[in-house]
Amino acid sequence: MPFDNAYEALADAHDDARWAYGTGFADPLASVPADVPDGVSRPELARLCVALGDDALVMSHRLQQWCTNAPELEDEVALANIGLDLLGQARWLYTRAGAVDGTGRSEDDFAFLRSESEFLNVRLVELPNGDFAELVARLLVFSTWRLAVLTRLVSYVDPVVAAIAAKGVKEVTYHRDYAARWCVRLGDGTAYSRERMRAGLDTVWPFVWELFDRAEPDLRVEFDEVLGRVLSAATLAVPTVADRADVLGKVGRDGVHTEAMGYLIADLQSVARANPGAVW
Amino acid sequence: MSALTVAETVVDPELPMLTLADLGVLRSVDESAEGVVVTLTPTYLGCPALETMRADLVRALASAGYADVEVRTALHPAWSSDWISPAGKAKLAEAGIAPPGPAPRGPIPLTLTAPASNVACPRCASTRTEILSEFGSTACKALVRCRDCGEPFERVKEI
Protein backbone atom coordinates (compact mmCIF):
# COMPACT_ATOMS: atom_id res chain seq x y z
CA MET A 1 0.00 0.00 0.00
CA PRO A 2 1.32 3.43 -0.87
CA PHE A 3 0.83 4.77 2.66
CA ASP A 4 3.16 5.41 5.55
CA ASN A 5 0.64 4.41 8.16
CA ALA A 6 -2.78 2.91 8.57
CA TYR A 7 -4.44 6.25 9.31
CA GLU A 8 -3.30 7.68 6.03
CA ALA A 9 -4.75 4.67 4.30
CA LEU A 10 -8.08 5.23 6.01
CA ALA A 11 -8.16 8.85 4.91
CA ASP A 12 -7.61 8.02 1.27
CA ALA A 13 -10.73 8.83 -0.68
CA HIS A 14 -9.67 7.78 -4.14
CA ASP A 15 -9.54 4.02 -3.92
CA ASP A 16 -12.99 2.82 -3.00
CA ALA A 17 -12.31 -0.63 -4.43
CA ARG A 18 -10.66 -1.60 -1.16
CA TRP A 19 -13.72 -0.71 0.86
CA ALA A 20 -16.00 -3.66 0.67
CA TYR A 21 -18.18 -2.58 3.57
CA GLY A 22 -19.60 0.61 4.96
CA THR A 23 -22.49 2.58 3.57
CA GLY A 24 -22.83 2.78 -0.17
CA PHE A 25 -22.70 -0.97 -0.63
CA ALA A 26 -22.42 -2.32 -4.12
CA ASP A 27 -25.41 -4.38 -5.11
CA PRO A 28 -24.31 -7.98 -4.53
CA LEU A 29 -27.03 -9.27 -6.81
CA ALA A 30 -25.91 -6.99 -9.62
CA SER A 31 -26.91 -8.39 -12.96
CA VAL A 32 -28.84 -11.27 -11.46
CA PRO A 33 -32.25 -11.37 -13.14
CA ALA A 34 -35.00 -9.84 -10.98
CA ASP A 35 -37.83 -11.91 -12.44
CA VAL A 36 -39.99 -14.16 -10.34
CA PRO A 37 -41.24 -17.66 -11.26
CA ASP A 38 -44.86 -17.94 -12.43
CA GLY A 39 -47.37 -18.28 -9.66
CA VAL A 40 -45.16 -16.72 -7.00
CA SER A 41 -46.68 -13.79 -5.14
CA ARG A 42 -44.19 -10.92 -5.19
CA PRO A 43 -45.37 -9.41 -1.87
CA GLU A 44 -45.16 -12.80 -0.15
CA LEU A 45 -41.72 -13.52 -1.55
CA ALA A 46 -40.49 -10.06 -0.53
CA ARG A 47 -41.93 -10.49 2.96
CA LEU A 48 -40.17 -13.83 3.36
CA CYS A 49 -36.87 -12.28 2.28
CA VAL A 50 -37.31 -9.31 4.64
CA ALA A 51 -38.22 -11.52 7.61
CA LEU A 52 -35.22 -13.84 7.11
CA GLY A 53 -33.00 -10.85 6.34
CA ASP A 54 -34.11 -9.01 9.48
CA ASP A 55 -33.43 -12.06 11.66
CA ALA A 56 -29.93 -12.23 10.20
CA LEU A 57 -29.20 -8.50 10.40
CA VAL A 58 -30.36 -8.05 13.98
CA MET A 59 -28.59 -11.20 15.20
CA SER A 60 -25.49 -10.02 13.35
CA HIS A 61 -25.75 -6.65 15.09
CA ARG A 62 -25.89 -8.30 18.52
CA LEU A 63 -22.86 -10.42 17.58
CA GLN A 64 -20.97 -7.35 16.42
CA GLN A 65 -21.58 -5.80 19.84
CA TRP A 66 -19.62 -8.71 21.26
CA CYS A 67 -16.50 -7.58 19.37
CA THR A 68 -13.64 -6.97 21.86
CA ASN A 69 -15.72 -8.57 24.64
CA ALA A 70 -15.36 -12.29 23.93
CA PRO A 71 -13.67 -14.47 26.55
CA GLU A 72 -10.86 -15.66 24.27
CA LEU A 73 -9.30 -14.53 21.00
CA GLU A 74 -10.59 -17.59 19.14
CA ASP A 75 -14.12 -16.78 20.26
CA GLU A 76 -13.67 -13.16 19.31
CA VAL A 77 -12.83 -14.32 15.79
CA ALA A 78 -15.61 -16.90 15.77
CA LEU A 79 -18.32 -14.43 16.81
CA ALA A 80 -17.14 -11.87 14.26
CA ASN A 81 -17.16 -14.55 11.55
CA ILE A 82 -20.66 -15.68 12.46
CA GLY A 83 -21.84 -12.07 12.48
CA LEU A 84 -20.29 -11.54 9.06
CA ASP A 85 -21.93 -14.67 7.62
CA LEU A 86 -25.32 -13.46 8.85
CA LEU A 87 -24.73 -9.95 7.55
CA GLY A 88 -23.96 -11.47 4.16
CA GLN A 89 -27.19 -13.46 4.23
CA ALA A 90 -29.13 -10.30 5.14
CA ARG A 91 -27.58 -8.34 2.26
CA TRP A 92 -28.56 -10.91 -0.36
CA LEU A 93 -32.06 -11.30 1.08
CA TYR A 94 -32.69 -7.53 1.20
CA THR A 95 -31.45 -7.10 -2.33
CA ARG A 96 -33.79 -9.84 -3.52
CA ALA A 97 -36.69 -8.26 -1.58
CA GLY A 98 -36.06 -4.86 -3.16
CA ALA A 99 -35.85 -6.41 -6.62
CA VAL A 100 -39.14 -8.30 -6.40
CA ASP A 101 -41.39 -5.97 -4.36
CA GLY A 102 -41.40 -3.27 -7.03
CA THR A 103 -39.92 -0.55 -4.81
CA GLY A 104 -36.37 -0.97 -6.04
CA ARG A 105 -35.12 -0.42 -2.48
CA SER A 106 -31.47 -1.21 -1.87
CA GLU A 107 -30.04 -3.24 0.98
CA ASP A 108 -29.09 0.06 2.67
CA ASP A 109 -32.70 1.23 2.45
CA PHE A 110 -33.87 -1.90 4.21
CA ALA A 111 -31.22 -1.77 6.92
CA PHE A 112 -31.04 1.93 7.61
CA LEU A 113 -34.25 3.59 6.52
CA ARG A 114 -37.04 1.51 7.99
CA SER A 115 -38.69 2.13 11.33
CA GLU A 116 -38.95 -0.38 14.15
CA SER A 117 -42.43 -1.60 13.25
CA GLU A 118 -41.25 -2.41 9.72
CA PHE A 119 -38.67 -4.86 11.02
CA LEU A 120 -40.06 -8.39 10.97
CA ASN A 121 -37.35 -10.19 12.97
CA VAL A 122 -38.29 -12.57 15.76
CA ARG A 123 -37.90 -11.01 19.21
CA LEU A 124 -35.26 -13.56 20.24
CA VAL A 125 -32.54 -11.85 18.21
CA GLU A 126 -33.15 -8.32 19.51
CA LEU A 127 -32.85 -9.10 23.24
CA PRO A 128 -30.13 -7.11 24.99
CA ASN A 129 -26.84 -8.97 25.21
CA GLY A 130 -26.24 -10.80 28.48
CA ASP A 131 -23.21 -12.84 29.46
CA PHE A 132 -21.37 -15.32 27.23
CA ALA A 133 -23.62 -18.20 28.31
CA GLU A 134 -26.68 -16.19 27.29
CA LEU A 135 -25.09 -15.61 23.89
CA VAL A 136 -24.36 -19.33 23.55
CA ALA A 137 -27.98 -20.14 24.45
CA ARG A 138 -29.33 -17.59 21.99
CA LEU A 139 -27.00 -18.68 19.19
CA LEU A 140 -27.82 -22.34 19.79
CA VAL A 141 -31.55 -21.72 19.59
CA PHE A 142 -31.23 -19.32 16.65
CA SER A 143 -28.87 -21.38 14.51
CA THR A 144 -30.71 -24.67 15.15
CA TRP A 145 -33.96 -23.02 14.06
CA ARG A 146 -32.43 -21.15 11.13
CA LEU A 147 -30.64 -24.25 9.85
CA ALA A 148 -33.94 -26.15 9.86
CA VAL A 149 -35.65 -23.27 8.03
CA LEU A 150 -32.90 -22.82 5.44
CA THR A 151 -32.68 -26.57 4.80
CA ARG A 152 -36.33 -26.55 3.77
CA LEU A 153 -35.85 -23.45 1.60
CA VAL A 154 -33.16 -25.13 -0.50
CA SER A 155 -36.01 -26.55 -2.61
CA TYR A 156 -38.05 -23.31 -2.50
CA VAL A 157 -39.81 -22.20 -5.69
CA ASP A 158 -37.83 -18.96 -6.01
CA PRO A 159 -34.38 -19.87 -7.34
CA VAL A 160 -32.60 -16.92 -5.72
CA VAL A 161 -33.96 -17.67 -2.25
CA ALA A 162 -33.17 -21.35 -2.82
CA ALA A 163 -29.59 -20.49 -3.77
CA ILE A 164 -29.15 -18.18 -0.75
CA ALA A 165 -30.53 -20.95 1.46
CA ALA A 166 -28.17 -23.53 -0.02
CA LYS A 167 -25.18 -21.36 0.82
CA GLY A 168 -26.63 -20.37 4.18
CA VAL A 169 -27.01 -24.02 5.19
CA LYS A 170 -23.26 -24.54 4.88
CA GLU A 171 -22.55 -21.47 6.99
CA VAL A 172 -25.14 -21.99 9.72
CA THR A 173 -23.99 -25.59 10.20
CA TYR A 174 -20.76 -24.18 11.61
CA HIS A 175 -22.65 -21.68 13.78
CA ARG A 176 -24.80 -24.41 15.29
CA ASP A 177 -21.80 -26.64 16.02
CA TYR A 178 -19.98 -23.74 17.66
CA ALA A 179 -22.91 -22.91 19.96
CA ALA A 180 -23.68 -26.56 20.71
CA ARG A 181 -20.09 -27.33 21.74
CA TRP A 182 -19.96 -24.31 24.03
CA CYS A 183 -23.30 -25.29 25.54
CA VAL A 184 -21.91 -28.74 26.35
CA ARG A 185 -18.65 -27.31 27.66
CA LEU A 186 -20.38 -24.85 29.99
CA GLY A 187 -23.31 -27.06 30.98
CA ASP A 188 -21.14 -30.09 31.67
CA GLY A 189 -18.40 -27.94 33.20
CA THR A 190 -18.05 -26.55 36.70
CA ALA A 191 -21.00 -25.90 39.01
CA TYR A 192 -20.58 -22.18 38.27
CA SER A 193 -20.44 -22.48 34.46
CA ARG A 194 -23.35 -24.89 34.57
CA GLU A 195 -25.46 -22.41 36.53
CA ARG A 196 -24.62 -19.60 34.12
CA MET A 197 -25.52 -21.80 31.11
CA ARG A 198 -28.79 -22.82 32.71
CA ALA A 199 -29.62 -19.17 33.42
CA GLY A 200 -28.74 -18.23 29.82
CA LEU A 201 -31.16 -20.82 28.46
CA ASP A 202 -33.86 -19.58 30.84
CA THR A 203 -33.39 -16.05 29.50
CA VAL A 204 -33.93 -16.93 25.85
CA TRP A 205 -36.43 -19.77 26.22
CA PRO A 206 -39.55 -17.56 26.63
CA PHE A 207 -39.01 -16.44 23.02
CA VAL A 208 -38.59 -19.89 21.46
CA TRP A 209 -42.30 -20.54 20.85
CA GLU A 210 -42.45 -17.49 18.60
CA LEU A 211 -40.01 -19.08 16.15
CA PHE A 212 -42.57 -21.79 15.40
CA ASP A 213 -45.66 -19.59 15.43
CA ARG A 214 -47.56 -20.29 12.16
CA ALA A 215 -44.81 -22.72 11.05
CA GLU A 216 -45.09 -26.33 9.92
CA PRO A 217 -45.12 -28.65 12.98
CA ASP A 218 -42.19 -30.72 11.69
CA LEU A 219 -39.91 -27.72 12.14
CA ARG A 220 -40.48 -27.78 15.89
CA VAL A 221 -40.00 -31.54 15.99
CA GLU A 222 -36.59 -31.20 14.36
CA PHE A 223 -35.65 -28.31 16.66
CA ASP A 224 -36.66 -30.23 19.80
CA GLU A 225 -34.73 -33.28 18.66
CA VAL A 226 -31.48 -31.33 18.13
CA LEU A 227 -31.86 -29.27 21.32
CA GLY A 228 -32.62 -32.46 23.23
CA ARG A 229 -29.36 -34.01 22.08
CA VAL A 230 -27.31 -30.93 22.94
CA LEU A 231 -28.91 -30.39 26.35
CA SER A 232 -28.57 -34.05 27.21
CA ALA A 233 -24.84 -33.96 26.39
CA ALA A 234 -24.63 -30.78 28.45
CA THR A 235 -26.44 -32.55 31.34
CA LEU A 236 -29.02 -29.76 31.32
CA ALA A 237 -32.80 -29.97 31.33
CA VAL A 238 -35.09 -28.30 28.81
CA PRO A 239 -36.08 -24.98 30.48
CA THR A 240 -39.55 -24.82 32.01
CA VAL A 241 -39.89 -21.02 32.17
CA ALA A 242 -43.12 -19.41 30.97
CA ASP A 243 -43.46 -18.16 27.39
CA ARG A 244 -43.21 -14.43 26.79
CA ALA A 245 -46.70 -13.41 25.70
CA ASP A 246 -47.53 -11.89 22.34
CA VAL A 247 -48.94 -8.35 22.22
CA LEU A 248 -52.62 -8.48 21.28
CA GLY A 249 -51.84 -11.50 19.11
CA LYS A 250 -48.82 -9.88 17.49
CA VAL A 251 -45.15 -10.85 17.63
CA GLY A 252 -41.85 -9.92 16.00
CA ARG A 253 -42.95 -11.17 12.58
CA ASP A 254 -45.81 -8.62 12.76
CA GLY A 255 -43.43 -5.78 13.55
CA VAL A 256 -44.16 -5.77 17.27
CA HIS A 257 -40.98 -5.79 19.30
CA THR A 258 -39.58 -5.56 22.82
CA GLU A 259 -38.27 -2.35 24.32
CA ALA A 260 -34.71 -3.30 23.34
CA MET A 261 -35.49 -2.96 19.63
CA GLY A 262 -35.84 0.82 19.64
CA TYR A 263 -32.39 1.24 21.14
CA LEU A 264 -30.95 -1.30 18.73
CA ILE A 265 -32.41 0.50 15.70
CA ALA A 266 -31.07 3.83 16.96
CA ASP A 267 -27.61 2.33 17.34
CA LEU A 268 -27.77 0.65 13.94
CA GLN A 269 -29.19 3.57 11.96
CA SER A 270 -28.05 6.81 13.57
CA VAL A 271 -24.95 7.36 11.43
CA ALA A 272 -26.69 6.54 8.17
CA ARG A 273 -29.64 8.80 9.04
CA ALA A 274 -27.49 11.69 10.23
CA ASN A 275 -25.42 11.59 7.05
CA PRO A 276 -27.80 10.74 4.21
CA GLY A 277 -26.03 9.33 1.19
CA ALA A 278 -22.65 9.30 2.91
CA VAL A 279 -20.14 6.73 1.68
CA TRP A 280 -16.72 5.77 2.91
CA MET B 1 -4.71 -11.83 -24.92
CA SER B 2 -8.19 -13.26 -24.67
CA ALA B 3 -10.48 -11.93 -21.94
CA LEU B 4 -10.43 -15.38 -20.36
CA THR B 5 -6.62 -15.39 -20.17
CA VAL B 6 -6.66 -11.93 -18.57
CA ALA B 7 -9.39 -12.84 -16.08
CA GLU B 8 -7.50 -15.97 -15.13
CA THR B 9 -4.50 -13.93 -14.00
CA VAL B 10 -6.48 -11.96 -11.38
CA VAL B 11 -5.63 -13.09 -7.86
CA ASP B 12 -7.79 -13.45 -4.79
CA PRO B 13 -7.50 -10.37 -2.53
CA GLU B 14 -7.29 -12.44 0.66
CA LEU B 15 -5.38 -15.46 -0.65
CA PRO B 16 -3.10 -13.70 -3.15
CA MET B 17 -1.16 -16.89 -3.89
CA LEU B 18 -4.28 -18.12 -5.70
CA THR B 19 -5.87 -16.79 -8.84
CA LEU B 20 -9.66 -16.51 -8.86
CA ALA B 21 -9.57 -19.41 -11.30
CA ASP B 22 -7.52 -21.51 -8.86
CA LEU B 23 -10.03 -20.74 -6.12
CA GLY B 24 -12.90 -21.87 -8.34
CA VAL B 25 -14.88 -18.63 -8.01
CA LEU B 26 -14.37 -17.58 -11.62
CA ARG B 27 -17.24 -19.38 -13.25
CA SER B 28 -17.18 -18.14 -16.83
CA VAL B 29 -15.82 -15.45 -19.12
CA ASP B 30 -17.89 -14.75 -22.22
CA GLU B 31 -16.50 -12.50 -24.89
CA SER B 32 -18.82 -11.08 -27.52
CA ALA B 33 -19.17 -8.05 -29.76
CA GLU B 34 -21.03 -6.23 -26.95
CA GLY B 35 -18.28 -6.77 -24.42
CA VAL B 36 -17.13 -9.21 -21.80
CA VAL B 37 -19.37 -10.87 -19.23
CA VAL B 38 -17.56 -12.43 -16.29
CA THR B 39 -19.48 -14.63 -13.86
CA LEU B 40 -18.24 -14.92 -10.29
CA THR B 41 -19.50 -16.95 -7.36
CA PRO B 42 -18.91 -16.07 -3.69
CA THR B 43 -17.25 -18.57 -1.37
CA TYR B 44 -19.41 -17.34 1.55
CA LEU B 45 -22.42 -15.01 1.35
CA GLY B 46 -20.74 -12.46 3.60
CA CYS B 47 -17.35 -12.69 1.92
CA PRO B 48 -16.21 -9.06 1.84
CA ALA B 49 -13.71 -9.83 -0.90
CA LEU B 50 -16.38 -10.21 -3.56
CA GLU B 51 -16.58 -6.50 -4.37
CA THR B 52 -12.80 -6.28 -4.50
CA MET B 53 -12.67 -9.26 -6.87
CA ARG B 54 -15.20 -7.55 -9.09
CA ALA B 55 -13.20 -4.30 -9.14
CA ASP B 56 -9.92 -6.14 -9.75
CA LEU B 57 -11.41 -8.03 -12.70
CA VAL B 58 -12.77 -4.85 -14.28
CA ARG B 59 -9.42 -3.12 -13.78
CA ALA B 60 -7.37 -5.98 -15.21
CA LEU B 61 -9.62 -6.33 -18.24
CA ALA B 62 -9.67 -2.56 -18.80
CA SER B 63 -5.89 -2.36 -18.85
CA ALA B 64 -5.86 -5.20 -21.39
CA GLY B 65 -8.15 -3.17 -23.64
CA TYR B 66 -11.56 -4.55 -22.67
CA ALA B 67 -13.59 -1.43 -21.89
CA ASP B 68 -17.03 -2.95 -21.67
CA VAL B 69 -16.98 -5.46 -18.83
CA GLU B 70 -19.90 -6.72 -16.80
CA VAL B 71 -19.30 -8.87 -13.74
CA ARG B 72 -22.24 -11.05 -12.76
CA THR B 73 -22.66 -12.93 -9.52
CA ALA B 74 -24.04 -16.47 -9.57
CA LEU B 75 -25.03 -18.22 -6.36
CA HIS B 76 -26.12 -21.50 -7.81
CA PRO B 77 -24.64 -24.06 -7.57
CA ALA B 78 -23.09 -23.05 -4.24
CA TRP B 79 -19.30 -22.83 -4.24
CA SER B 80 -17.53 -25.83 -2.79
CA SER B 81 -13.94 -26.11 -1.61
CA ASP B 82 -13.77 -29.05 -4.05
CA TRP B 83 -13.60 -26.42 -6.79
CA ILE B 84 -10.14 -25.30 -5.75
CA SER B 85 -7.89 -26.59 -8.52
CA PRO B 86 -5.09 -29.09 -7.81
CA ALA B 87 -2.61 -26.33 -8.67
CA GLY B 88 -4.42 -24.04 -6.22
CA LYS B 89 -4.20 -26.62 -3.47
CA ALA B 90 -0.48 -27.01 -4.08
CA LYS B 91 -0.01 -23.22 -3.90
CA LEU B 92 -1.93 -23.06 -0.63
CA ALA B 93 0.27 -25.74 0.91
CA GLU B 94 3.37 -23.93 -0.32
CA ALA B 95 2.16 -20.76 1.42
CA GLY B 96 1.67 -22.61 4.72
CA ILE B 97 -2.09 -22.93 4.48
CA ALA B 98 -3.41 -26.49 4.62
CA PRO B 99 -5.60 -27.16 1.58
CA PRO B 100 -9.04 -28.66 2.10
CA GLY B 101 -9.79 -32.36 1.76
CA PRO B 102 -12.97 -33.56 0.04
CA ALA B 103 -16.08 -31.57 1.04
CA PRO B 104 -18.70 -33.42 3.11
CA ARG B 105 -21.90 -34.51 1.39
CA GLY B 106 -25.36 -35.54 2.49
CA PRO B 107 -27.30 -34.72 5.66
CA ILE B 108 -25.80 -32.23 8.10
CA PRO B 109 -24.55 -33.84 11.30
CA LEU B 110 -24.59 -32.10 14.64
CA THR B 111 -21.02 -32.36 15.93
CA LEU B 112 -20.78 -32.07 19.70
CA THR B 113 -17.15 -33.04 20.11
CA ALA B 114 -14.18 -31.13 18.81
CA PRO B 115 -13.71 -32.14 15.18
CA ALA B 116 -10.78 -34.40 14.45
CA SER B 117 -8.03 -32.71 12.52
CA ASN B 118 -7.22 -34.72 9.45
CA VAL B 119 -4.66 -32.36 8.01
CA ALA B 120 -0.91 -32.51 7.95
CA CYS B 121 1.14 -29.59 9.25
CA PRO B 122 2.33 -27.60 6.21
CA ARG B 123 5.65 -26.93 7.97
CA CYS B 124 6.75 -30.27 9.41
CA ALA B 125 4.22 -32.63 7.75
CA SER B 126 3.24 -34.13 11.09
CA THR B 127 -0.34 -35.36 11.18
CA ARG B 128 -0.56 -34.79 14.94
CA THR B 129 -2.58 -31.60 14.53
CA GLU B 130 -5.57 -30.17 16.37
CA ILE B 131 -8.25 -27.69 15.36
CA LEU B 132 -8.10 -24.60 17.55
CA SER B 133 -11.08 -22.89 16.01
CA GLU B 134 -13.42 -23.52 13.10
CA PHE B 135 -13.28 -19.78 12.46
CA GLY B 136 -10.14 -18.11 11.18
CA SER B 137 -8.88 -14.86 9.70
CA THR B 138 -11.29 -15.16 6.77
CA ALA B 139 -14.66 -16.87 6.44
CA CYS B 140 -13.18 -19.73 4.45
CA LYS B 141 -10.43 -20.74 6.90
CA ALA B 142 -10.09 -22.58 10.22
CA LEU B 143 -7.23 -22.32 12.71
CA VAL B 144 -5.17 -25.45 13.40
CA ARG B 145 -2.09 -26.18 15.51
CA CYS B 146 0.60 -28.76 15.03
CA ARG B 147 1.25 -30.74 18.20
CA ASP B 148 4.74 -31.69 17.09
CA CYS B 149 6.34 -28.45 15.93
CA GLY B 150 3.86 -26.33 17.91
CA GLU B 151 3.15 -23.94 15.05
CA PRO B 152 -0.38 -22.72 14.45
CA PHE B 153 -1.49 -22.66 10.82
CA GLU B 154 -4.61 -22.08 8.77
CA ARG B 155 -6.64 -24.58 6.81
CA VAL B 156 -9.18 -23.87 4.10
CA LYS B 157 -12.47 -25.27 5.37
CA GLU B 158 -14.21 -28.06 3.56
CA ILE B 159 -17.62 -26.91 2.46
PDB file of C-alpha atoms in Angstrom, chain A residues 122-226:
ATOM      1  CA  VAL A 122     -38.286 -12.566  15.756  1.00  0.00           C
ATOM      2  CA  ARG A 123     -37.897 -11.006  19.206  1.00  0.00           C
ATOM      3  CA  LEU A 124     -35.263 -13.560  20.244  1.00  0.00           C
ATOM      4  CA  VAL A 125     -32.541 -11.850  18.206  1.00  0.00           C
ATOM      5  CA  GLU A 126     -33.148  -8.323  19.511  1.00  0.00           C
ATOM      6  CA  LEU A 127     -32.847  -9.098  23.242  1.00  0.00           C
ATOM      7  CA  PRO A 128     -30.131  -7.108  24.992  1.00  0.00           C
ATOM      8  CA  ASN A 129     -26.839  -8.972  25.207  1.00  0.00           C
ATOM      9  CA  GLY A 130     -26.239 -10.798  28.478  1.00  0.00           C
ATOM     10  CA  ASP A 131     -23.207 -12.838  29.459  1.00  0.00           C
ATOM     11  CA  PHE A 132     -21.374 -15.320  27.230  1.00  0.00           C
ATOM     12  CA  ALA A 133     -23.625 -18.199  28.307  1.00  0.00           C
ATOM     13  CA  GLU A 134     -26.680 -16.192  27.291  1.00  0.00           C
ATOM     14  CA  LEU A 135     -25.087 -15.606  23.888  1.00  0.00           C
ATOM     15  CA  VAL A 136     -24.358 -19.330  23.548  1.00  0.00           C
ATOM     16  CA  ALA A 137     -27.975 -20.139  24.451  1.00  0.00           C
ATOM     17  CA  ARG A 138     -29.330 -17.585  21.988  1.00  0.00           C
ATOM     18  CA  LEU A 139     -26.995 -18.681  19.195  1.00  0.00           C
ATOM     19  CA  LEU A 140     -27.816 -22.340  19.793  1.00  0.00           C
ATOM     20  CA  VAL A 141     -31.551 -21.716  19.586  1.00  0.00           C
ATOM     21  CA  PHE A 142     -31.226 -19.316  16.654  1.00  0.00           C
ATOM     22  CA  SER A 143     -28.875 -21.380  14.511  1.00  0.00           C
ATOM     23  CA  THR A 144     -30.712 -24.668  15.154  1.00  0.00           C
ATOM     24  CA  TRP A 145     -33.962 -23.023  14.062  1.00  0.00           C
ATOM     25  CA  ARG A 146     -32.430 -21.150  11.130  1.00  0.00           C
ATOM     26  CA  LEU A 147     -30.635 -24.250   9.846  1.00  0.00           C
ATOM     27  CA  ALA A 148     -33.939 -26.147   9.860  1.00  0.00           C
ATOM     28  CA  VAL A 149     -35.654 -23.273   8.033  1.00  0.00           C
ATOM     29  CA  LEU A 150     -32.903 -22.823   5.436  1.00  0.00           C
ATOM     30  CA  THR A 151     -32.678 -26.568   4.801  1.00  0.00           C
ATOM     31  CA  ARG A 152     -36.329 -26.546   3.770  1.00  0.00           C
ATOM     32  CA  LEU A 153     -35.849 -23.447   1.598  1.00  0.00           C
ATOM     33  CA  VAL A 154     -33.159 -25.135  -0.498  1.00  0.00           C
ATOM     34  CA  SER A 155     -36.014 -26.547  -2.605  1.00  0.00           C
ATOM     35  CA  TYR A 156     -38.050 -23.307  -2.500  1.00  0.00           C
ATOM     36  CA  VAL A 157     -39.808 -22.204  -5.685  1.00  0.00           C
ATOM     37  CA  ASP A 158     -37.829 -18.961  -6.008  1.00  0.00           C
ATOM     38  CA  PRO A 159     -34.379 -19.870  -7.340  1.00  0.00           C
ATOM     39  CA  VAL A 160     -32.599 -16.915  -5.724  1.00  0.00           C
ATOM     40  CA  VAL A 161     -33.959 -17.665  -2.249  1.00  0.00           C
ATOM     41  CA  ALA A 162     -33.170 -21.351  -2.820  1.00  0.00           C
ATOM     42  CA  ALA A 163     -29.587 -20.493  -3.772  1.00  0.00           C
ATOM     43  CA  ILE A 164     -29.153 -18.183  -0.753  1.00  0.00           C
ATOM     44  CA  ALA A 165     -30.529 -20.950   1.463  1.00  0.00           C
ATOM     45  CA  ALA A 166     -28.167 -23.535  -0.020  1.00  0.00           C
ATOM     46  CA  LYS A 167     -25.184 -21.357   0.822  1.00  0.00           C
ATOM     47  CA  GLY A 168     -26.633 -20.370   4.182  1.00  0.00           C
ATOM     48  CA  VAL A 169     -27.011 -24.020   5.192  1.00  0.00           C
ATOM     49  CA  LYS A 170     -23.263 -24.541   4.877  1.00  0.00           C
ATOM     50  CA  GLU A 171     -22.552 -21.473   6.987  1.00  0.00           C
ATOM     51  CA  VAL A 172     -25.136 -21.985   9.722  1.00  0.00           C
ATOM     52  CA  THR A 173     -23.992 -25.594  10.202  1.00  0.00           C
ATOM     53  CA  TYR A 174     -20.758 -24.176  11.614  1.00  0.00           C
ATOM     54  CA  HIS A 175     -22.653 -21.683  13.782  1.00  0.00           C
ATOM     55  CA  ARG A 176     -24.796 -24.415  15.295  1.00  0.00           C
ATOM     56  CA  ASP A 177     -21.803 -26.644  16.022  1.00  0.00           C
ATOM     57  CA  TYR A 178     -19.985 -23.745  17.661  1.00  0.00           C
ATOM     58  CA  ALA A 179     -22.910 -22.907  19.960  1.00  0.00           C
ATOM     59  CA  ALA A 180     -23.676 -26.557  20.711  1.00  0.00           C
ATOM     60  CA  ARG A 181     -20.092 -27.325  21.736  1.00  0.00           C
ATOM     61  CA  TRP A 182     -19.963 -24.309  24.028  1.00  0.00           C
ATOM     62  CA  CYS A 183     -23.301 -25.290  25.542  1.00  0.00           C
ATOM     63  CA  VAL A 184     -21.908 -28.744  26.351  1.00  0.00           C
ATOM     64  CA  ARG A 185     -18.650 -27.307  27.656  1.00  0.00           C
ATOM     65  CA  LEU A 186     -20.381 -24.850  29.986  1.00  0.00           C
ATOM     66  CA  GLY A 187     -23.306 -27.059  30.981  1.00  0.00           C
ATOM     67  CA  ASP A 188     -21.143 -30.087  31.667  1.00  0.00           C
ATOM     68  CA  GLY A 189     -18.399 -27.935  33.200  1.00  0.00           C
ATOM     69  CA  THR A 190     -18.052 -26.553  36.696  1.00  0.00           C
ATOM     70  CA  ALA A 191     -20.999 -25.898  39.011  1.00  0.00           C
ATOM     71  CA  TYR A 192     -20.578 -22.180  38.267  1.00  0.00           C
ATOM     72  CA  SER A 193     -20.436 -22.482  34.460  1.00  0.00           C
ATOM     73  CA  ARG A 194     -23.348 -24.886  34.566  1.00  0.00           C
ATOM     74  CA  GLU A 195     -25.460 -22.405  36.528  1.00  0.00           C
ATOM     75  CA  ARG A 196     -24.618 -19.596  34.116  1.00  0.00           C
ATOM     76  CA  MET A 197     -25.517 -21.803  31.108  1.00  0.00           C
ATOM     77  CA  ARG A 198     -28.793 -22.818  32.710  1.00  0.00           C
ATOM     78  CA  ALA A 199     -29.615 -19.173  33.423  1.00  0.00           C
ATOM     79  CA  GLY A 200     -28.745 -18.229  29.824  1.00  0.00           C
ATOM     80  CA  LEU A 201     -31.159 -20.817  28.462  1.00  0.00           C
ATOM     81  CA  ASP A 202     -33.864 -19.579  30.835  1.00  0.00           C
ATOM     82  CA  THR A 203     -33.394 -16.048  29.499  1.00  0.00           C
ATOM     83  CA  VAL A 204     -33.926 -16.933  25.854  1.00  0.00           C
ATOM     84  CA  TRP A 205     -36.427 -19.766  26.225  1.00  0.00           C
ATOM     85  CA  PRO A 206     -39.552 -17.564  26.629  1.00  0.00           C
ATOM     86  CA  PHE A 207     -39.006 -16.438  23.016  1.00  0.00           C
ATOM     87  CA  VAL A 208     -38.590 -19.891  21.462  1.00  0.00           C
ATOM     88  CA  TRP A 209     -42.298 -20.542  20.854  1.00  0.00           C
ATOM     89  CA  GLU A 210     -42.453 -17.493  18.604  1.00  0.00           C
ATOM     90  CA  LEU A 211     -40.006 -19.085  16.145  1.00  0.00           C
ATOM     91  CA  PHE A 212     -42.568 -21.786  15.404  1.00  0.00           C
ATOM     92  CA  ASP A 213     -45.665 -19.594  15.426  1.00  0.00           C
ATOM     93  CA  ARG A 214     -47.563 -20.292  12.158  1.00  0.00           C
ATOM     94  CA  ALA A 215     -44.813 -22.725  11.047  1.00  0.00           C
ATOM     95  CA  GLU A 216     -45.088 -26.328   9.919  1.00  0.00           C
ATOM     96  CA  PRO A 217     -45.122 -28.651  12.979  1.00  0.00           C
ATOM     97  CA  ASP A 218     -42.187 -30.717  11.689  1.00  0.00           C
ATOM     98  CA  LEU A 219     -39.912 -27.717  12.140  1.00  0.00           C
ATOM     99  CA  ARG A 220     -40.480 -27.779  15.889  1.00  0.00           C
ATOM    100  CA  VAL A 221     -39.998 -31.542  15.985  1.00  0.00           C
ATOM    101  CA  GLU A 222     -36.587 -31.200  14.359  1.00  0.00           C
ATOM    102  CA  PHE A 223     -35.646 -28.311  16.661  1.00  0.00           C
ATOM    103  CA  ASP A 224     -36.662 -30.233  19.796  1.00  0.00           C
ATOM    104  CA  GLU A 225     -34.729 -33.284  18.661  1.00  0.00           C
ATOM    105  CA  VAL A 226     -31.482 -31.328  18.126  1.00  0.00           C
TER     106      VAL A 226
END
